[in-house]
Coordinates of C-alpha atoms in Angstrom, one line a residue:
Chain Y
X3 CA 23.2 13.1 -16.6
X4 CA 22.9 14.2 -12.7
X5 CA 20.4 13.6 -10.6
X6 CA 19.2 17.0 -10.7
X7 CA 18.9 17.1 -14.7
X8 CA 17.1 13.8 -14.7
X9 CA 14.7 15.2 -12.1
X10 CA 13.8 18.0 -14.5
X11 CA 13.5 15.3 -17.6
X12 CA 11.6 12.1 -15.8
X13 CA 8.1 12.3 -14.6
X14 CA 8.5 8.6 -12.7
X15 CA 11.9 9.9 -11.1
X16 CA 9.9 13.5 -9.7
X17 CA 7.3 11.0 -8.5
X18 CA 9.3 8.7 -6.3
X19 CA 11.0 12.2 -5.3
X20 CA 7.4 13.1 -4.5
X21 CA 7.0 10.1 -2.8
X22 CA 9.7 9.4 -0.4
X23 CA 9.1 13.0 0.7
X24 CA 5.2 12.7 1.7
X25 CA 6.0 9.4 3.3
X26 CA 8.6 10.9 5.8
X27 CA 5.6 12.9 7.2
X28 CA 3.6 9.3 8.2
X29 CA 7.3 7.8 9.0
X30 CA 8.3 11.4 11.3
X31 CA 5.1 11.5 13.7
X32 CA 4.2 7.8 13.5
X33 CA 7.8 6.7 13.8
X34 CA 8.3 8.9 17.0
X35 CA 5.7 7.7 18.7
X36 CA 6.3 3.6 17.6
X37 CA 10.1 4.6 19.4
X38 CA 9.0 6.1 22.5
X39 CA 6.1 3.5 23.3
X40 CA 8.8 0.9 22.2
X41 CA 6.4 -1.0 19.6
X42 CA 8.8 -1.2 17.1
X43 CA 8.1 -5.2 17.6
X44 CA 4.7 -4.5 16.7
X45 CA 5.2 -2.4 14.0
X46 CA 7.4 -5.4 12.2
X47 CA 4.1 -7.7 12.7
X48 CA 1.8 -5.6 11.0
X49 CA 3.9 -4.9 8.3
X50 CA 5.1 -8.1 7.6
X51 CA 1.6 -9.6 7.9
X52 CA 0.6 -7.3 5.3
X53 CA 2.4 -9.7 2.5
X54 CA -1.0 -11.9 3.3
X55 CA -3.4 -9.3 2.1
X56 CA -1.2 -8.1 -0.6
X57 CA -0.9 -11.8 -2.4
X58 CA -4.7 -12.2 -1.5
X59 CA -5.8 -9.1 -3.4
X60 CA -3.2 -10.0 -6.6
X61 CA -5.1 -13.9 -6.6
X62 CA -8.2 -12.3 -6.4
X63 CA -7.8 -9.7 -9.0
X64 CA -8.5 -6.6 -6.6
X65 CA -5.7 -3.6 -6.4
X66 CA -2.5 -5.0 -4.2
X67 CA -2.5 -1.7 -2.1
X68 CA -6.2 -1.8 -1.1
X69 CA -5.3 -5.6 0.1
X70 CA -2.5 -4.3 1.9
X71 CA -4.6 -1.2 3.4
X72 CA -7.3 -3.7 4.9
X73 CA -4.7 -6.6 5.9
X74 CA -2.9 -3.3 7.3
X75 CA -5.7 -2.3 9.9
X76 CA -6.8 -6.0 10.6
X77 CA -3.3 -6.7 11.7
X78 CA -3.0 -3.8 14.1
X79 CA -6.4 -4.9 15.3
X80 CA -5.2 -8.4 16.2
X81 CA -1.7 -6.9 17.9
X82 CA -4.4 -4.5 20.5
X83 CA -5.8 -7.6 21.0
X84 CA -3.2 -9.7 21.8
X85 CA -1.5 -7.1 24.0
X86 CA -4.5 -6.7 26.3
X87 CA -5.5 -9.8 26.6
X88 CA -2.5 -12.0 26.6
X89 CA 0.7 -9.2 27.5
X90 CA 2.3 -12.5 28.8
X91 CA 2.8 -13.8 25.1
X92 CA 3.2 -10.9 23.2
X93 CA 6.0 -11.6 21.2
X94 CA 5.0 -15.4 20.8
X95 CA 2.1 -14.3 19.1
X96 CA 3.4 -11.3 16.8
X97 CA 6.1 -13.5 15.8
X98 CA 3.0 -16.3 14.6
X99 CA 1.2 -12.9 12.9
X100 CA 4.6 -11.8 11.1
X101 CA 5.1 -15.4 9.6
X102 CA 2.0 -16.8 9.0
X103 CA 1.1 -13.3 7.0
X104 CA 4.0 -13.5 5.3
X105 CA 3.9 -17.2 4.8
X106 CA -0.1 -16.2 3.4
X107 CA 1.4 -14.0 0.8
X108 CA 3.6 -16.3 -0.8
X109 CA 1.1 -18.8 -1.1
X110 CA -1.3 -16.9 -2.8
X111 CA 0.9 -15.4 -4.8
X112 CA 2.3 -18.6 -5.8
X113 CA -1.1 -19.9 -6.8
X114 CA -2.0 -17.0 -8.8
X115 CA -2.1 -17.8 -12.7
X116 CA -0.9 -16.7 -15.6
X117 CA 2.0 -14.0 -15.4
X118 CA 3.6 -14.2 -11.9
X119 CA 4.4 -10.6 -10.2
X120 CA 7.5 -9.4 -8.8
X121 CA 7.5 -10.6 -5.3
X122 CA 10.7 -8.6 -4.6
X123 CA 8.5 -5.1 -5.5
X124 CA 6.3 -5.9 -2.5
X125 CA 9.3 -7.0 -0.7
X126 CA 12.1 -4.3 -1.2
X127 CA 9.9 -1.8 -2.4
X128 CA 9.6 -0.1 -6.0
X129 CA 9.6 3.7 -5.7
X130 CA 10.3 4.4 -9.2
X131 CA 7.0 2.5 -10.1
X132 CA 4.8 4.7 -8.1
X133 CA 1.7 6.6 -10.2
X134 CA 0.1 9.9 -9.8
X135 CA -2.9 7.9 -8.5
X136 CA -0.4 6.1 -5.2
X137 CA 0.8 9.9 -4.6
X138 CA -2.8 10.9 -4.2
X139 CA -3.4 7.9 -2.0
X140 CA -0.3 8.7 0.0
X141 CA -1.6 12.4 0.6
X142 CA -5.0 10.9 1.6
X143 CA -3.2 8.8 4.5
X144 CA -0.6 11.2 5.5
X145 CA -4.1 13.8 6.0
X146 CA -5.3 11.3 8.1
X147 CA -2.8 10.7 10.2
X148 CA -1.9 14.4 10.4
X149 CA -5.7 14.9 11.5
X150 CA -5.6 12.3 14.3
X151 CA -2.4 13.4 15.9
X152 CA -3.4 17.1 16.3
X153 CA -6.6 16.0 17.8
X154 CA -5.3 13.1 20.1
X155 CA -1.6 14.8 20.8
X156 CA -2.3 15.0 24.2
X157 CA -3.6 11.9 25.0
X158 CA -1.1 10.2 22.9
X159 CA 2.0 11.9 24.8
X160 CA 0.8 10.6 28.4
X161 CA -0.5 7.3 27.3
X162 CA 2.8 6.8 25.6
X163 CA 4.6 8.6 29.0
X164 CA 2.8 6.9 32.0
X165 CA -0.1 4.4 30.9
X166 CA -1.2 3.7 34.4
X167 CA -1.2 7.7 35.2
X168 CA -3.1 7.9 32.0
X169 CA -5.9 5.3 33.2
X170 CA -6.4 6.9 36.5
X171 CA -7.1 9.9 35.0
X172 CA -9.7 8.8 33.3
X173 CA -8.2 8.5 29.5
X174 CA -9.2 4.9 27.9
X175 CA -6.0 3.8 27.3
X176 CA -6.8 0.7 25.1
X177 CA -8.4 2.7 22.5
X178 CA -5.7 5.1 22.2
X179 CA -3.4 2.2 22.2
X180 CA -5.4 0.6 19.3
X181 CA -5.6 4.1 17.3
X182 CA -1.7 4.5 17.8
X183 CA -1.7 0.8 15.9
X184 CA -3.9 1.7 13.3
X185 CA -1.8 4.9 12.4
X186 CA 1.1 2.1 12.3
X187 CA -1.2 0.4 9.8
X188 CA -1.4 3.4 8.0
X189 CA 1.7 4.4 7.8
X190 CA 3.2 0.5 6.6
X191 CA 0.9 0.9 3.8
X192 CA 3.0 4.2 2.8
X193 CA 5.9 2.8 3.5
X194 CA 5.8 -0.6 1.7
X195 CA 5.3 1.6 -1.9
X196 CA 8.5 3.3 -0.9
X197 CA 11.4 1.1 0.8
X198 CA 8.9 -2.3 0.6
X199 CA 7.8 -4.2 3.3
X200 CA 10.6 -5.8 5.0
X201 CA 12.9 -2.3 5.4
X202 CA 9.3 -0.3 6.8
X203 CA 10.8 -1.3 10.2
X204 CA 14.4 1.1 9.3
X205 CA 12.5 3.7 8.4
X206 CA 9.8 4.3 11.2
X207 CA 12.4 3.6 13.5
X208 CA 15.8 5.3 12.7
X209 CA 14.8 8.4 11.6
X210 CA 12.7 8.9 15.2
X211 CA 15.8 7.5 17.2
X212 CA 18.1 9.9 15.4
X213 CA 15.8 12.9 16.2
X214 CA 15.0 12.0 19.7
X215 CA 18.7 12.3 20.8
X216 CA 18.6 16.1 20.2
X217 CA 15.0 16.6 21.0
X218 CA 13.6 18.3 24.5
X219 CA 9.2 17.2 23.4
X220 CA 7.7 14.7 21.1
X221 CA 6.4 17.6 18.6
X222 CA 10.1 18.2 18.1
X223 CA 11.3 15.0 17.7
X224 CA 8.5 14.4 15.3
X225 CA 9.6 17.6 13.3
X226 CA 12.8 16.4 13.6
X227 CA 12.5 12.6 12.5
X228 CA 10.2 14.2 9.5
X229 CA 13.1 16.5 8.3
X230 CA 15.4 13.7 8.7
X231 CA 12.9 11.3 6.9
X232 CA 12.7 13.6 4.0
X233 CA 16.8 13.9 3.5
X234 CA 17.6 10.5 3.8
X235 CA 14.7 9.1 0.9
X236 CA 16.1 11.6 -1.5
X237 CA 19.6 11.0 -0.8
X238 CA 18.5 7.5 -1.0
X239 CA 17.1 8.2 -4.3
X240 CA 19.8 10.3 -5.5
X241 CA 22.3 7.2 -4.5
X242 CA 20.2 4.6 -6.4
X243 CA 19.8 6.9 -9.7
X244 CA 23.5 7.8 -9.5
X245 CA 25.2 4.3 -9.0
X246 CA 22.3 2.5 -9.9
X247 CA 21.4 0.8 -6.9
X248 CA 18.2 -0.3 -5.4
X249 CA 16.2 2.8 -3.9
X250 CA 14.3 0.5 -0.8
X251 CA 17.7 -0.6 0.4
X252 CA 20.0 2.3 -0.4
X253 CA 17.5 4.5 1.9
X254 CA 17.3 2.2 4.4
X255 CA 21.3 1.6 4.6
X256 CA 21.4 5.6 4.7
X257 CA 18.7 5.8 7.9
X258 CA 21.3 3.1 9.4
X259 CA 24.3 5.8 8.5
X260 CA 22.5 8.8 9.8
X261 CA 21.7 6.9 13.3
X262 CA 25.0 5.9 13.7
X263 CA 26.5 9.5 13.1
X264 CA 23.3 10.8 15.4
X265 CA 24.4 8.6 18.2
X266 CA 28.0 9.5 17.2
X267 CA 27.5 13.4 17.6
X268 CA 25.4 12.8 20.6
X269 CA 28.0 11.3 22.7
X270 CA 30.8 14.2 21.1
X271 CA 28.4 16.8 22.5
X272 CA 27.7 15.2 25.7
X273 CA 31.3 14.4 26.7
X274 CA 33.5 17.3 24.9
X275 CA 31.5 20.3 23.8
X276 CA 28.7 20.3 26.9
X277 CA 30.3 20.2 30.4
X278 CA 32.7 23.5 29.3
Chain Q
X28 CA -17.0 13.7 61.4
X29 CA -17.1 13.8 58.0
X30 CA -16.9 11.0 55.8
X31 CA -13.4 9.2 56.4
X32 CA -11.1 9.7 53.1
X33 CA -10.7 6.0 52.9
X34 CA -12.1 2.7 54.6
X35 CA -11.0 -0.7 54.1
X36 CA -12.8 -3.6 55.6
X37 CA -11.7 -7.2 55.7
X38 CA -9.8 -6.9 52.3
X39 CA -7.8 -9.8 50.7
X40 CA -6.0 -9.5 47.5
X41 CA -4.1 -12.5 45.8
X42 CA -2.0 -12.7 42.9
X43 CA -2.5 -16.4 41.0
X44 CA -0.9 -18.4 43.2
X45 CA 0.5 -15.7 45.5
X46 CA -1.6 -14.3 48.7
X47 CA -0.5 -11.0 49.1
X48 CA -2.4 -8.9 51.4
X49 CA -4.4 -10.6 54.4
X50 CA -7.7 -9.2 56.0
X51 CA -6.4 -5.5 55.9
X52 CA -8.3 -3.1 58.1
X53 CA -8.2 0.9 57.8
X54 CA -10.0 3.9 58.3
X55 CA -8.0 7.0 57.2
X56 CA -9.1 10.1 58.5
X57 CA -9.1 13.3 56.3
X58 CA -6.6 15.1 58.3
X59 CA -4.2 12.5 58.1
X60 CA -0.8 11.6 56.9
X61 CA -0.5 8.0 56.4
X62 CA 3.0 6.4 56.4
X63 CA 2.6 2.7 55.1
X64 CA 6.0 0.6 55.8
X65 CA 7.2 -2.9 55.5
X66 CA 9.5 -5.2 53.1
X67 CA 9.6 -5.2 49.8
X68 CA 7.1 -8.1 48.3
X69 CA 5.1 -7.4 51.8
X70 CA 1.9 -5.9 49.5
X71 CA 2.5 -1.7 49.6
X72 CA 2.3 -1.0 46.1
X73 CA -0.1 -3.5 45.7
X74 CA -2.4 -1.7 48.1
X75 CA -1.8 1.5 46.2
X76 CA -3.3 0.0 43.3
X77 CA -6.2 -1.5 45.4
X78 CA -6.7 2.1 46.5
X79 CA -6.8 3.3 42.9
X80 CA -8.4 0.9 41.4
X81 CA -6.3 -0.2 39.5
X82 CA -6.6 -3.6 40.9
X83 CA -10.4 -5.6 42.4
X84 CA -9.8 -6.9 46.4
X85 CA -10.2 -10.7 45.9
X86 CA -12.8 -10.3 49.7
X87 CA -13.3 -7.6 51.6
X88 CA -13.9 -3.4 50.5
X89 CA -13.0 -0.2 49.7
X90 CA -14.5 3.1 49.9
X91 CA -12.4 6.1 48.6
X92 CA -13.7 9.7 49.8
X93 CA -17.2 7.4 50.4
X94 CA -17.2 6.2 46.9
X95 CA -15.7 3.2 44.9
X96 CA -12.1 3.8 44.2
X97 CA -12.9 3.8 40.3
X98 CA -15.6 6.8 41.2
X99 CA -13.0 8.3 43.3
X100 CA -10.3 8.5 40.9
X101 CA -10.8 12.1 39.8
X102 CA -10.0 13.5 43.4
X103 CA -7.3 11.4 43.6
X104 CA -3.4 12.6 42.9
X105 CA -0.9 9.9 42.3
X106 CA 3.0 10.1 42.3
X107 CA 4.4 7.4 40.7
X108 CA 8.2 5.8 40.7
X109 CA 10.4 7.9 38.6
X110 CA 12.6 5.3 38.6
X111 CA 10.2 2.7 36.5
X112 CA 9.5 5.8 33.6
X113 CA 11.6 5.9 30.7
X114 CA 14.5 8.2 31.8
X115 CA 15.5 9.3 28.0
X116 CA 11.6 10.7 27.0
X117 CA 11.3 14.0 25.6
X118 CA 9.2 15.9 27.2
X119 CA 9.2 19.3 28.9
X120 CA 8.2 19.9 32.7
X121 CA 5.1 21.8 32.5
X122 CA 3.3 19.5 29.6
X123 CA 4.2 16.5 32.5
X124 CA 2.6 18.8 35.0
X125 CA -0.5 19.5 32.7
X126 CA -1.4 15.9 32.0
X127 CA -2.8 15.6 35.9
X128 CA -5.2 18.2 34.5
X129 CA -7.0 15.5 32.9
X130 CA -10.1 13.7 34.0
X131 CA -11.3 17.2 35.4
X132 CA -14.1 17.3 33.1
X133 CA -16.0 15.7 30.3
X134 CA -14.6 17.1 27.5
X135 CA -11.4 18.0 27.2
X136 CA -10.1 18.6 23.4
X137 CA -7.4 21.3 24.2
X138 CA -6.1 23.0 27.8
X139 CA -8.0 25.6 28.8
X140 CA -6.8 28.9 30.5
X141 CA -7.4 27.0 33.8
X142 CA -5.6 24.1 33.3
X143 CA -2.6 26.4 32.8
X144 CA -3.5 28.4 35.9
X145 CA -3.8 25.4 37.9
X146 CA -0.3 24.2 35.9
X147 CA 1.4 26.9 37.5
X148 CA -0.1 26.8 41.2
X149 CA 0.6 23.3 41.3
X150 CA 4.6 24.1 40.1
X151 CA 4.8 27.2 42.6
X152 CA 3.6 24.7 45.3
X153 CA 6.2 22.2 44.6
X154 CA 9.1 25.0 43.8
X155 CA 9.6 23.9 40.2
X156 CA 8.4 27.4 38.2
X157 CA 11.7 27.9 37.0
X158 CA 12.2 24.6 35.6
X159 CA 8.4 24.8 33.8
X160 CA 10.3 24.6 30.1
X161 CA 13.1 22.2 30.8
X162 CA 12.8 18.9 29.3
X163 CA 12.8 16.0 31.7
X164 CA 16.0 14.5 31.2
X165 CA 17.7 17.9 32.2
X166 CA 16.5 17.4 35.7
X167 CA 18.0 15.7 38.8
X168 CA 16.1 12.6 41.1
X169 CA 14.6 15.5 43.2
X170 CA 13.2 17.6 40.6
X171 CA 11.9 15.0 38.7
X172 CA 10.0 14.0 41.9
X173 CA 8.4 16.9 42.2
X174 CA 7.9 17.2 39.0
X175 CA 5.6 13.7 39.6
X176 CA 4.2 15.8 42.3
X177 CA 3.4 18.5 40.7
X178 CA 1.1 16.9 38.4
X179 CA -0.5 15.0 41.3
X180 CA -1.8 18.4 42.6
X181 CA -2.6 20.0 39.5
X182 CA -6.0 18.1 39.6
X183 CA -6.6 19.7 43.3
X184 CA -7.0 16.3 44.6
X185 CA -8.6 15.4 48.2
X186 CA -6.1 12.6 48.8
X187 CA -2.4 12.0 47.4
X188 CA -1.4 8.8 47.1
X189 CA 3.4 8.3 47.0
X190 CA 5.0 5.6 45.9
X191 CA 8.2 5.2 47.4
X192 CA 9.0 9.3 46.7
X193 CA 12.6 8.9 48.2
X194 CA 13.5 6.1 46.0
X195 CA 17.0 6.9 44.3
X196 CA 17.2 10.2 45.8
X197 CA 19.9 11.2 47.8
X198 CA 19.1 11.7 51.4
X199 CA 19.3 16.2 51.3
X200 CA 17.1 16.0 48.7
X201 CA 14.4 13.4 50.3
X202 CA 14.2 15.6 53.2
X203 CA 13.5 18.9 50.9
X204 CA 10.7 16.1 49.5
X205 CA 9.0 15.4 53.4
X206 CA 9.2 19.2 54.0
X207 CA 7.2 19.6 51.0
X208 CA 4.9 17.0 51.7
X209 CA 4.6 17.9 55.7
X210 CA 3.5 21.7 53.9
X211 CA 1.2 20.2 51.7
X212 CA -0.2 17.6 54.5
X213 CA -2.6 21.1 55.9
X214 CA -4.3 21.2 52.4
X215 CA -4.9 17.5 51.4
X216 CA -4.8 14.1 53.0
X217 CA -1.9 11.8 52.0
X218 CA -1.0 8.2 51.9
X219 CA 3.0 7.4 51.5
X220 CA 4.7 3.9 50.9
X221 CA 8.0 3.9 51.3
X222 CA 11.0 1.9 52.7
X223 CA 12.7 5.0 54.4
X224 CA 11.7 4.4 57.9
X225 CA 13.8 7.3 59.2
X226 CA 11.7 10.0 57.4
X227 CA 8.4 9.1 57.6
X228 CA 8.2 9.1 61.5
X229 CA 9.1 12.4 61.5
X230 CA 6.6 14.1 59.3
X231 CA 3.4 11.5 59.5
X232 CA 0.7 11.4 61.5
X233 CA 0.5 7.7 62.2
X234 CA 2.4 4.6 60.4
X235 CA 1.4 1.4 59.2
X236 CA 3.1 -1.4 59.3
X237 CA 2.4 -3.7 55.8
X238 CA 4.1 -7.7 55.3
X239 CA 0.6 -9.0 54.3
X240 CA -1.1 -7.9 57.0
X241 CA -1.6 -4.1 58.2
X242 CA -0.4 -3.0 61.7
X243 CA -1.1 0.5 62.5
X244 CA 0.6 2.7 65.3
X245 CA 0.3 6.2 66.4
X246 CA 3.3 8.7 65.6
X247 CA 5.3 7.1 68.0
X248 CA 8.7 6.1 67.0
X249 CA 9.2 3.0 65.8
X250 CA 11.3 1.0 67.6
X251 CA 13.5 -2.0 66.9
X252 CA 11.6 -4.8 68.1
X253 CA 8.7 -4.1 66.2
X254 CA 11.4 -3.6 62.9
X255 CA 12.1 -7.1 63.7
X256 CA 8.5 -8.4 64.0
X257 CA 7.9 -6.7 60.5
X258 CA 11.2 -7.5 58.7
X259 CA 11.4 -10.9 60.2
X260 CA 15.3 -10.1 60.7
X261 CA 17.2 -8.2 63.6
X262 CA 17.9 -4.3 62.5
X263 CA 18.5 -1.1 64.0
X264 CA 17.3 2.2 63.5
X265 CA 19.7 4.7 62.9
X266 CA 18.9 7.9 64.2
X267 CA 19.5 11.1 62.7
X268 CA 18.8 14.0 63.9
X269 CA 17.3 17.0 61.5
X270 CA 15.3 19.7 61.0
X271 CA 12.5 20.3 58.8
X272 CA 10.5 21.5 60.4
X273 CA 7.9 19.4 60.5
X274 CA 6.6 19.8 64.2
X275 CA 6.3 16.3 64.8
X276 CA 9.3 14.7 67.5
X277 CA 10.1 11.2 68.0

């Protein structure tokens, strides 16, 4: 059966389809932004400290998603903190975030009785699990981040351009930093139903980077890294239903492949097909 | 006489550990073009960011346009380094230029017709129209600079405040960027730092000499011994004869 008939026959397989395709509109804007500020650091943190809220949730009984949307935001809370009021030890204090969360995961996880959940599901990702009811809560999210970025576009571009330009003219550029974090958050708790939590970095990072090497503004690149987004996870998809792979790592080995040709085409263009 | 553009008394400014500007002294007149010189570490872009805001003197004060420098900020244009931006960012030339439109009034959820009018102005001023929908990694050292510029002025500011404009720009190119500046010196008053010794005696109106403390001097030219006094090292000054036009001799 190809990928195309089984589309047609299976619900679950049209819903990780689904899926991968609303998350590469949080992973196109979101992502672009994370590569030109250069937070991709930051974006590992949060979404490794998630883990914690995750394995909290499962021990306490509460949805493992809501968990990881509250541990999500808290996380991106702590990072603004940390990088305005102690820029000096930034990544000493990420790195304690990313493992300690992490390390808070396992632990409640561990301690959870009776029938022990797949850890690797949070880990890797399990995008032919996801329900009618995640999509929904994936539309919900990708609304909201949609919403902020028309509203704050602007303000975004220059704090992300020239932050010390941006604070003369008057634009509080902590706040926007701590918003840009949150729609991080956001966008991790997407991302973890789709590739899982530890390849969420490959995702909001290559597909950007590929785009921004053929882009002239940051609407385009985010257009761009969206488009790109949404071929690799169904490639990614098609790969894992064809050879019978795992989807999380198959899409994030594919985001590797297409920055590599991206970078690959870029320096072709640049050195053979511009200067004539 | 109105009130002077900007007025530092007895201002101090230390970094932990690190005194970098001494009991600095300077009234700055509105007609004037201020050309700050002196080593690197000697405290210029640190008194930049005094003027700003941007940092708080440890002693001492400063009043910008006869307000704090905070207060003063939206009639203030700034031209930053180039050289310290990410060179690969995508963005076009006249959405750079239309970010100095900010901080011109309360609100500001979207650009209004004005802020594109005063987009333009500010690009015909600086010569960069034709560029307005290049992205700017297209551009050379020059344009980007007055693409920086550009921005600067967008906001109509009473004061414009350069940091080191003629960094990593070839010499034709800095001198197209004085000859701007010398034109734009009738409209606005404007304070330059910069290492390029050469230039700025020819289109300023008085220097000042920075290596923690401030030592100011008419438009005369500067001459070797006080280099030496400044630098702490023997040098020469070459000179170069040109024309921009600026109507100031050495």
């Amino acid at each position: 059966m190809s990928f195309l008939e089984a589309l047609a026959n299976f619900e679950f397989l049209a819903h990780a389809l689904l899926g991968g395709l609303l998350a590469s509109v949080a992973c196109g804007i979101v992502g672009s932004l994370v590569v030109v500020r250069r937070i991709g650091y930051m974006a590992g943190g949060i979404a490794h400290a998630v883990l914690g809220g995750m394995g909290i949730a499962y021990y306490l009984g509460k949805p493992p998603m809501a968990g990881a949307l509250i541990s999500a935001l808290v996380a991106a809370f702590l990072v603004s903190i940390v990088s305005r009021g102690a820029a000096e030890q930034e990544d000493t204090l990420i790195s304690a975030l990313w493992a300690v969360g992490m390390a808070t995961g396992i632990l409640f996880i561990a301690k959870t009785p009776g029938y022990n959940v797949d850890l690797m599901s949070y880990l890797f990702g399990n995008v032919l699990m996801i329900s009618q009811q995640d999509l929904w809560f994936i539309v919900i999210l990708d609304l909201a981040i949609i919403a902020i970025t028309v509203l704050f576009y602007r303000q975004l571009l220059l704090v992300c351009f020239d932050p010390e330009f941006a604070t003369i003219r008057g634009i509080a550029v902590g706040a926007i930093h701590t918003m840009l974090l949150c729609m991080v958050a956001l966008t991790v708790v997407i991302l973890i139903q789709i590739v899982g939590l530890i390849l969420v970095i490959a995702m909001l990072t290559l597909p950007a980077a590929s785009a921004r090497l053929f882009s002239s503004s940051l609407a385009v690149m985010m257009l761009g890294a969206t488009l790109l987004g949404a071929i690799i996870t169904t490639l990614g998809l098609a790969c894992s239903f064809t050879w019978d792979l795992p989807a999380g790592a198959s899409t994030a080995i594919l985001s590797g492949g297409v920055y590599l040709g991206a970078i690959s085409v870029k320096k072709a263009w640049d050195s053979w097909i511009k200067p004539q | 006489m109105s009130t002077p553009t900007i007025t530092i008394e007895n201002l101090s400014f230390s970094y932990p550990q690190l005194q970098v500007l001494k009991d600095i002294n300077l009234t700055l007149h509105s007609d004037e073009f201020l050309g700050i010189v002196g080593p690197n570490g000697g405290g210029k872009s640190t008194l930049l960011k005094l003027i700003l805001g941007l940092l708080e003197p440890d002693k001492g004060s400063i009043r910008v346009l006869g307000q704090t420098p905070k207060a003063a900020r939206p009639m203030l244009g700034y031209v930053p380094q180039f050289a310290t931006f990410d060179s690969k960012f995508p963005i076009r030339v006249k959405d750079t230029v239309l970010q100095g439109r900010f901080g011109t009034r309360k609100r500001q959820l979207f650009y209004t017709r004005e802020d594109h009018l005063k987009t333009t102005e500010a690009m015909e001023r600086t010569d960069i129209l034709d560029l307005q929908d290049r992205p700017m990694t297209a551009l050379s050292g020059g344009q980007r600079q007055r693409v920086l510029i550009a921005r600067a002025l967008a906001c109509d500011p009473k004061l414009l405040l350069l940091d080191e404009p003629t960094a990593n720009i070839d010499p034709y190119h800095g001198e197209n960027i004085f000859g701007l500046l010398h034109r734009l010196h009738d409209e606005v008053s404007i304070v330059l730092i910069s290492h390029d010794i050469g230039f700025i005696t020819r289109c300023v109106t008085r220097v000042a000499c920075l290596n923690h403390s401030l030592v100011c001097h008419a438009t005369s030219p500067v001459e070797n011994d006080l280099l030496q006094e400044i630098y702490g090292m023997p040098l020469s000054r070459v000179e170069h004869e040109t024309d921009i036009g600026t109507g100031v001799h050495i």
